[in-house]
Structures are given as structure tokens and as C-alpha cells.
Amino acid sequence: MNSFIIRYPQTKPHSYWPANPDACWDWWSYVNHSDDYVTKSGPQIKAIKAMLDALTGGAATPNATLVSESDQSVSAPQGLTANDASDSSVDLVWFPVSGATTYKVQREGADRAFQTVGEVAGASFGDSGLTPQTAFRWRVSAMLNGTEGPASEEVIATTRSRPPPCKRVSVTRCKMVSVSLPLTGDSHGYGFFT
């Protein structure tokens, strides 16, 4: 309903090497003791990407197919939607275009001309640094090996108003009093806060 997919990778606990008694998703980096598990090159992220590709592989994408391999042209992305907005950012999503290597995202400027604000590999983009309570217009085009296809239909979204500033709260400092009480020949310290 909200254009989100939530995928829970399944893991199993095991006690042999590499030991993983709590079935963690490799946050200790059991495989190669590096930070690859949080990057695109890591086996865990590759596995999640493969799972998402499997989940979305059969999804219908109207008119979003490669026109011809020989003329190296692609169709316009369909279903461009602004699915979330804050006071300074808007999230855009669209149907992926088969064969597209990247997508060019353009936003209309004050002069009413569209300027490129990003190029992404996937079918989503978060545009940030926007002015609060302002309407913006975007369009997206698919790229195939450097050749740009036609632009999508435009979408308009308005950023929210800036949230009110946080109220400052005064904090009363505590004073600690240390007391030693002899118990069976040993001294133990207890802290009391006033």
C-alpha cells in the first residue's frame, strides 16, 4: 500500500565455526572480519538484493521495457510517485525500466527549467536540501549505457512546514554523597544522590 517491501532474512543459530549462537545477521562480521557486510560488495547485502530481485522479478511494469537492443533506446519510466516528504526532502519512486543502467532525476528550478539533481542505479531517489512549504516538480529518465531515454510524466510534491524548535529544559544537577559502611570487616561504598 505504501510502496515498501519489508524482507526478514532467516538465519539459524549454530555452535560450530564460525560460531553464531544467537543467529545474528553477521553484525560481528563472522565471514571475513571486515566491514563488507554493510556495503554493496558484502555477501549479506548481495543476498538481500537477490531476495528483493526475486520478490519483484515478476512485478508488472507497464510500458517499461527495452525498446530495442540495436538502437540502444529505452522507454520512459512509469509510475513516478512522491511517496514521502519532510520539511526539507522528498522521496521519489518509480517502476524500474528493463535494461536501464542508471536513472537521471531532474527537478524544476526557479527559472522553470529542469536541472539534474542526481543519477541513481535503482528506481528510487531521496531529494534533500529543499525549502520548507514549497512545491517542487520532478521527472525521471532511464539511461542505457550512456544513452538517455524520454522523460517520465512529471510529479509535484510540497515539502512540509519546518517543525517548531525544541523547548529547552533546565536540568537540576545532582550531588553525590559517598558513604562507607563496614560489613563483616569489608568496606563497601554506596552512592546517594540528592
XYZ file of C-alpha atoms in Angstrom:
194
model
C 0.000 0.000 0.000
C 2.885 2.392 0.793
C 5.295 1.078 -1.867
C 7.510 -0.596 0.739
C 8.865 -4.123 0.821
C 9.988 -5.488 4.179
C 12.172 -8.599 3.966
C 13.289 -10.525 7.034
C 16.324 -12.710 6.214
C 16.134 -16.030 8.050
C 19.188 -17.185 9.996
C 19.788 -20.212 12.189
C 21.889 -20.442 15.362
C 24.833 -22.814 15.275
C 27.666 -23.577 17.653
C 30.368 -24.753 15.202
C 32.814 -22.400 13.494
C 32.017 -19.687 12.758
C 30.021 -19.771 15.982
C 26.732 -17.887 15.838
C 24.708 -18.967 18.888
C 22.111 -16.171 18.548
C 21.604 -16.372 14.747
C 22.889 -12.825 14.223
C 22.899 -11.364 10.718
C 26.705 -11.146 10.689
C 26.917 -7.858 12.563
C 30.174 -9.119 14.079
C 31.400 -9.885 10.557
C 31.881 -13.604 11.051
C 32.717 -14.246 7.395
C 35.825 -12.161 6.741
C 36.227 -9.803 9.722
C 35.784 -6.660 7.645
C 33.004 -4.144 7.162
C 31.845 -5.719 3.875
C 28.592 -6.812 5.464
C 27.340 -3.192 5.414
C 28.407 -2.417 1.830
C 27.085 -3.377 -1.611
C 30.026 -5.739 -2.053
C 29.284 -7.656 1.156
C 27.751 -11.135 0.939
C 24.872 -10.188 3.239
C 23.790 -7.144 1.210
C 24.199 -9.133 -2.028
C 21.929 -11.790 -0.524
C 19.292 -9.203 0.444
C 19.474 -7.657 -3.051
C 18.977 -11.107 -4.607
C 15.970 -11.691 -2.325
C 14.413 -8.366 -3.329
C 15.102 -9.073 -7.015
C 13.342 -12.419 -6.602
C 10.374 -10.744 -4.896
C 9.996 -8.034 -7.543
C 11.098 -10.043 -10.597
C 7.563 -10.857 -11.688
C 6.118 -7.416 -10.994
C 4.355 -5.796 -13.933
C 5.952 -2.590 -15.135
C 3.654 -1.096 -17.784
C 5.442 0.227 -20.867
C 8.753 -0.039 -19.032
C 10.611 -2.372 -21.342
C 13.642 -2.139 -23.549
C 12.529 -0.922 -26.977
C 15.406 -2.354 -28.989
C 18.870 -3.619 -28.203
C 20.060 -2.434 -31.612
C 19.057 1.220 -31.287
C 20.034 1.304 -27.590
C 16.902 3.194 -26.558
C 14.711 2.808 -23.502
C 11.193 3.868 -22.708
C 10.193 6.477 -20.172
C 9.888 5.327 -16.546
C 6.278 4.836 -15.462
C 4.560 5.427 -12.139
C 6.747 8.267 -10.826
C 5.428 8.995 -7.331
C 6.452 11.235 -4.442
C 5.705 8.852 -1.592
C 7.027 10.825 1.392
C 8.006 14.392 2.260
C 9.603 16.192 5.181
C 10.311 19.900 5.620
C 13.494 19.601 3.529
C 13.279 16.379 1.494
C 11.032 14.321 -0.768
C 11.339 10.599 -1.601
C 10.591 9.554 -5.185
C 9.894 6.056 -6.535
C 9.030 4.664 -9.990
C 8.753 1.351 -11.845
C 12.152 0.070 -12.975
C 12.836 0.073 -16.713
C 14.159 -3.203 -18.080
C 17.731 -2.783 -19.290
C 18.293 0.630 -17.702
C 21.785 1.052 -16.245
C 21.013 4.291 -14.349
C 18.261 6.861 -13.907
C 18.628 10.626 -14.207
C 16.451 12.598 -11.765
C 15.651 16.214 -12.636
C 13.942 18.918 -10.579
C 12.379 22.104 -11.911
C 14.283 25.202 -10.822
C 13.131 28.753 -10.125
C 13.642 29.561 -13.824
C 11.176 26.723 -14.660
C 13.977 24.759 -16.356
C 14.735 21.225 -15.200
C 18.177 20.593 -13.704
C 19.700 17.195 -12.922
C 19.794 16.627 -9.149
C 21.024 13.050 -9.159
C 21.784 9.824 -11.009
C 20.936 6.528 -9.336
C 21.117 2.837 -10.192
C 17.814 1.891 -8.557
C 14.237 3.051 -9.044
C 14.113 5.472 -6.097
C 15.696 8.766 -5.076
C 15.692 10.996 -1.986
C 15.945 14.684 -2.889
C 17.140 16.752 0.079
C 18.139 20.310 0.934
C 14.731 21.637 -0.165
C 12.930 24.729 1.089
C 10.070 24.081 3.552
C 6.449 24.640 2.443
C 7.394 24.794 -1.229
C 6.001 22.919 -4.240
C 8.571 21.138 -6.408
C 8.299 19.281 -9.711
C 10.403 16.260 -10.802
C 10.830 13.976 -13.788
C 12.993 10.903 -14.350
C 14.619 9.393 -17.430
C 16.251 5.995 -17.857
C 19.803 5.626 -19.155
C 21.128 2.647 -21.086
C 24.910 2.642 -21.454
C 25.056 6.442 -21.612
C 22.017 6.873 -23.884
C 19.145 8.758 -22.252
C 15.553 7.764 -22.921
C 12.495 10.033 -22.797
C 11.452 11.664 -19.539
C 8.672 10.308 -17.372
C 5.500 12.186 -16.608
C 6.155 14.892 -14.024
C 5.203 14.637 -10.381
C 4.603 17.539 -7.987
C 5.036 17.434 -4.209
C 5.108 20.078 -1.485
C 7.527 19.973 1.419
C 6.092 20.214 4.914
C 6.468 23.172 7.220
C 9.557 23.343 9.409
C 8.884 21.752 12.814
C 8.893 24.080 15.801
C 12.190 24.304 17.686
C 12.611 22.118 20.730
C 11.940 23.765 24.062
C 14.918 23.977 26.351
C 14.511 22.143 29.605
C 16.529 23.138 32.629
C 18.323 20.296 34.340
C 18.964 20.308 38.078
C 22.395 18.915 38.835
C 22.654 16.089 41.318
C 25.143 15.965 44.127
C 26.587 12.614 45.112
C 27.413 11.746 48.691
C 29.608 8.674 49.262
C 29.178 6.647 52.429
C 31.277 3.642 53.527
C 29.589 1.093 55.731
C 31.643 -1.662 57.323
C 30.089 -5.080 56.695
C 31.842 -8.105 58.183
C 35.204 -6.406 58.115
C 34.949 -5.129 54.490
C 34.190 -1.571 53.383
C 31.608 -1.161 50.664
C 30.774 2.193 49.077
C 27.207 3.272 48.481
C 26.229 6.341 46.459
C 23.308 8.518 47.410
C 22.029 11.267 45.105
C 20.373 14.374 46.457
